[in-house]
């Protein structure tokens, strides 16, 4: 289990998101962004838009995805 923050994933806050894989952490960030914006948090709107754009344009979003995977892999884990 490793932890990345919302900020490390392109978001505006320091909320910690944990997962066993980079994909788990990305999924956690996706739902965090959705929940934050749904509750009226405007600071997360840009990051949510960017995240949705990545799902729509997977090739364009691949650079970000690879970076997150590399950052996740570089984290000290168990
Ligand atoms: Zn956040």
JSON list of C-alpha atoms and ligand atoms in Angstrom, two decimals:
[
{"chain": "A", "resi": 1, "resn": "UNK", "atom": "CA", "xyz": [0.00, 0.00, 0.00]},
{"chain": "A", "resi": 2, "resn": "UNK", "atom": "CA", "xyz": [1.39, 3.38, -1.02]},
{"chain": "A", "resi": 3, "resn": "UNK", "atom": "CA", "xyz": [0.07, 6.89, -0.63]},
{"chain": "A", "resi": 4, "resn": "UNK", "atom": "CA", "xyz": [-0.01, 9.87, -2.97]},
{"chain": "A", "resi": 5, "resn": "UNK", "atom": "CA", "xyz": [-1.63, 13.23, -2.37]},
{"chain": "A", "resi": 6, "resn": "UNK", "atom": "CA", "xyz": [-4.33, 14.90, -4.39]},
{"chain": "A", "resi": 7, "resn": "UNK", "atom": "CA", "xyz": [-1.66, 17.48, -5.31]},
{"chain": "A", "resi": 8, "resn": "UNK", "atom": "CA", "xyz": [0.74, 14.86, -6.65]},
{"chain": "A", "resi": 9, "resn": "UNK", "atom": "CA", "xyz": [-2.07, 13.71, -8.92]},
{"chain": "A", "resi": 10, "resn": "UNK", "atom": "CA", "xyz": [-2.72, 17.17, -10.32]},
{"chain": "A", "resi": 11, "resn": "UNK", "atom": "CA", "xyz": [-5.29, 18.31, -7.76]},
{"chain": "A", "resi": 12, "resn": "UNK", "atom": "CA", "xyz": [-5.27, 21.31, -5.43]},
{"chain": "A", "resi": 13, "resn": "UNK", "atom": "CA", "xyz": [-5.27, 19.79, -1.92]},
{"chain": "A", "resi": 14, "resn": "UNK", "atom": "CA", "xyz": [-3.09, 17.62, 0.29]},
{"chain": "A", "resi": 15, "resn": "UNK", "atom": "CA", "xyz": [-5.55, 14.79, 0.85]},
{"chain": "A", "resi": 16, "resn": "UNK", "atom": "CA", "xyz": [-3.72, 11.46, 0.99]},
{"chain": "A", "resi": 17, "resn": "UNK", "atom": "CA", "xyz": [-4.96, 8.66, -1.27]},
{"chain": "A", "resi": 18, "resn": "UNK", "atom": "CA", "xyz": [-3.75, 5.11, -0.77]},
{"chain": "A", "resi": 19, "resn": "UNK", "atom": "CA", "xyz": [-3.73, 2.07, -2.98]},
{"chain": "A", "resi": 20, "resn": "UNK", "atom": "CA", "xyz": [-1.82, -1.05, -3.90]},
{"chain": "A", "resi": 21, "resn": "UNK", "atom": "CA", "xyz": [-1.29, 0.10, -7.46]},
{"chain": "A", "resi": 22, "resn": "UNK", "atom": "CA", "xyz": [-1.07, 3.41, -9.30]},
{"chain": "A", "resi": 23, "resn": "UNK", "atom": "CA", "xyz": [-4.43, 2.57, -10.88]},
{"chain": "A", "resi": 24, "resn": "UNK", "atom": "CA", "xyz": [-6.04, 2.24, -7.44]},
{"chain": "A", "resi": 25, "resn": "UNK", "atom": "CA", "xyz": [-4.70, 5.64, -6.43]},
{"chain": "A", "resi": 26, "resn": "UNK", "atom": "CA", "xyz": [-5.88, 7.19, -9.70]},
{"chain": "A", "resi": 27, "resn": "UNK", "atom": "CA", "xyz": [-9.36, 5.72, -9.15]},
{"chain": "A", "resi": 28, "resn": "UNK", "atom": "CA", "xyz": [-9.37, 7.09, -5.59]},
{"chain": "A", "resi": 29, "resn": "UNK", "atom": "CA", "xyz": [-8.37, 10.51, -6.91]},
{"chain": "A", "resi": 30, "resn": "UNK", "atom": "CA", "xyz": [-11.10, 10.33, -9.56]},
{"chain": "A", "resi": 31, "resn": "UNK", "atom": "CA", "xyz": [-13.79, 9.72, -6.94]},
{"chain": "A", "resi": 32, "resn": "UNK", "atom": "CA", "xyz": [-12.26, 12.32, -4.60]},
{"chain": "A", "resi": 33, "resn": "UNK", "atom": "CA", "xyz": [-12.45, 14.93, -7.38]},
{"chain": "A", "resi": 34, "resn": "UNK", "atom": "CA", "xyz": [-16.04, 13.98, -8.21]},
{"chain": "A", "resi": 35, "resn": "UNK", "atom": "CA", "xyz": [-17.06, 14.10, -4.54]},
{"chain": "A", "resi": 36, "resn": "UNK", "atom": "CA", "xyz": [-15.31, 17.43, -3.93]},
{"chain": "A", "resi": 37, "resn": "UNK", "atom": "CA", "xyz": [-16.91, 19.11, -6.94]},
{"chain": "A", "resi": 38, "resn": "UNK", "atom": "CA", "xyz": [-20.31, 17.56, -6.15]},
{"chain": "A", "resi": 39, "resn": "UNK", "atom": "CA", "xyz": [-20.12, 19.12, -2.69]},
{"chain": "A", "resi": 40, "resn": "UNK", "atom": "CA", "xyz": [-19.50, 22.53, -4.23]},
{"chain": "A", "resi": 41, "resn": "UNK", "atom": "CA", "xyz": [-15.69, 22.71, -4.01]},
{"chain": "A", "resi": 42, "resn": "UNK", "atom": "CA", "xyz": [-14.72, 24.90, -6.95]},
{"chain": "A", "resi": 43, "resn": "UNK", "atom": "CA", "xyz": [-10.98, 24.45, -6.37]},
{"chain": "A", "resi": 44, "resn": "UNK", "atom": "CA", "xyz": [-11.21, 20.88, -7.67]},
{"chain": "A", "resi": 45, "resn": "UNK", "atom": "CA", "xyz": [-13.14, 21.71, -10.85]},
{"chain": "A", "resi": 46, "resn": "UNK", "atom": "CA", "xyz": [-10.04, 22.20, -13.02]},
{"chain": "A", "resi": 47, "resn": "UNK", "atom": "CA", "xyz": [-8.49, 18.93, -11.88]},
{"chain": "A", "resi": 48, "resn": "UNK", "atom": "CA", "xyz": [-11.75, 17.05, -12.46]},
{"chain": "A", "resi": 49, "resn": "UNK", "atom": "CA", "xyz": [-12.02, 18.47, -15.95]},
{"chain": "A", "resi": 50, "resn": "UNK", "atom": "CA", "xyz": [-8.45, 17.41, -16.69]},
{"chain": "A", "resi": 51, "resn": "UNK", "atom": "CA", "xyz": [-9.14, 13.93, -15.33]},
{"chain": "A", "resi": 52, "resn": "UNK", "atom": "CA", "xyz": [-12.27, 13.55, -17.47]},
{"chain": "A", "resi": 53, "resn": "UNK", "atom": "CA", "xyz": [-10.30, 14.77, -20.47]},
{"chain": "A", "resi": 54, "resn": "UNK", "atom": "CA", "xyz": [-7.76, 12.00, -19.88]},
{"chain": "A", "resi": 55, "resn": "UNK", "atom": "CA", "xyz": [-10.44, 9.31, -19.97]},
{"chain": "A", "resi": 56, "resn": "UNK", "atom": "CA", "xyz": [-11.79, 10.79, -23.20]},
{"chain": "A", "resi": 57, "resn": "UNK", "atom": "CA", "xyz": [-8.37, 11.19, -24.80]},
{"chain": "A", "resi": 58, "resn": "UNK", "atom": "CA", "xyz": [-6.30, 8.31, -23.44]},
{"chain": "A", "resi": 59, "resn": "UNK", "atom": "CA", "xyz": [-3.42, 8.91, -25.83]},
{"chain": "A", "resi": 60, "resn": "UNK", "atom": "CA", "xyz": [-3.10, 12.56, -24.84]},
{"chain": "A", "resi": 61, "resn": "UNK", "atom": "CA", "xyz": [-3.44, 11.62, -21.18]},
{"chain": "A", "resi": 62, "resn": "UNK", "atom": "CA", "xyz": [-0.79, 8.93, -21.44]},
{"chain": "A", "resi": 63, "resn": "UNK", "atom": "CA", "xyz": [2.07, 11.24, -20.42]},
{"chain": "A", "resi": 64, "resn": "UNK", "atom": "CA", "xyz": [0.31, 12.08, -17.16]},
{"chain": "A", "resi": 65, "resn": "UNK", "atom": "CA", "xyz": [-0.55, 8.44, -16.57]},
{"chain": "A", "resi": 66, "resn": "UNK", "atom": "CA", "xyz": [3.03, 7.31, -17.14]},
{"chain": "A", "resi": 67, "resn": "UNK", "atom": "CA", "xyz": [4.28, 10.03, -14.80]},
{"chain": "A", "resi": 68, "resn": "UNK", "atom": "CA", "xyz": [1.87, 8.96, -12.04]},
{"chain": "A", "resi": 69, "resn": "UNK", "atom": "CA", "xyz": [2.91, 5.32, -12.52]},
{"chain": "A", "resi": 70, "resn": "UNK", "atom": "CA", "xyz": [6.59, 6.31, -12.29]},
{"chain": "A", "resi": 71, "resn": "UNK", "atom": "CA", "xyz": [6.00, 8.51, -9.22]},
{"chain": "A", "resi": 72, "resn": "UNK", "atom": "CA", "xyz": [4.04, 5.69, -7.58]},
{"chain": "A", "resi": 73, "resn": "UNK", "atom": "CA", "xyz": [6.76, 3.16, -8.35]},
{"chain": "A", "resi": 74, "resn": "UNK", "atom": "CA", "xyz": [9.40, 5.50, -6.90]},
{"chain": "A", "resi": 75, "resn": "UNK", "atom": "CA", "xyz": [7.58, 5.82, -3.58]},
{"chain": "A", "resi": 76, "resn": "UNK", "atom": "CA", "xyz": [9.01, 3.86, -0.70]},
{"chain": "A", "resi": 77, "resn": "UNK", "atom": "CA", "xyz": [6.58, 1.03, -0.16]},
{"chain": "A", "resi": 78, "resn": "UNK", "atom": "CA", "xyz": [6.34, -2.17, 1.82]},
{"chain": "B", "resi": 1, "resn": "LIG", "atom": "ZN1", "xyz": [-8.15, 17.26, -3.40]}
]
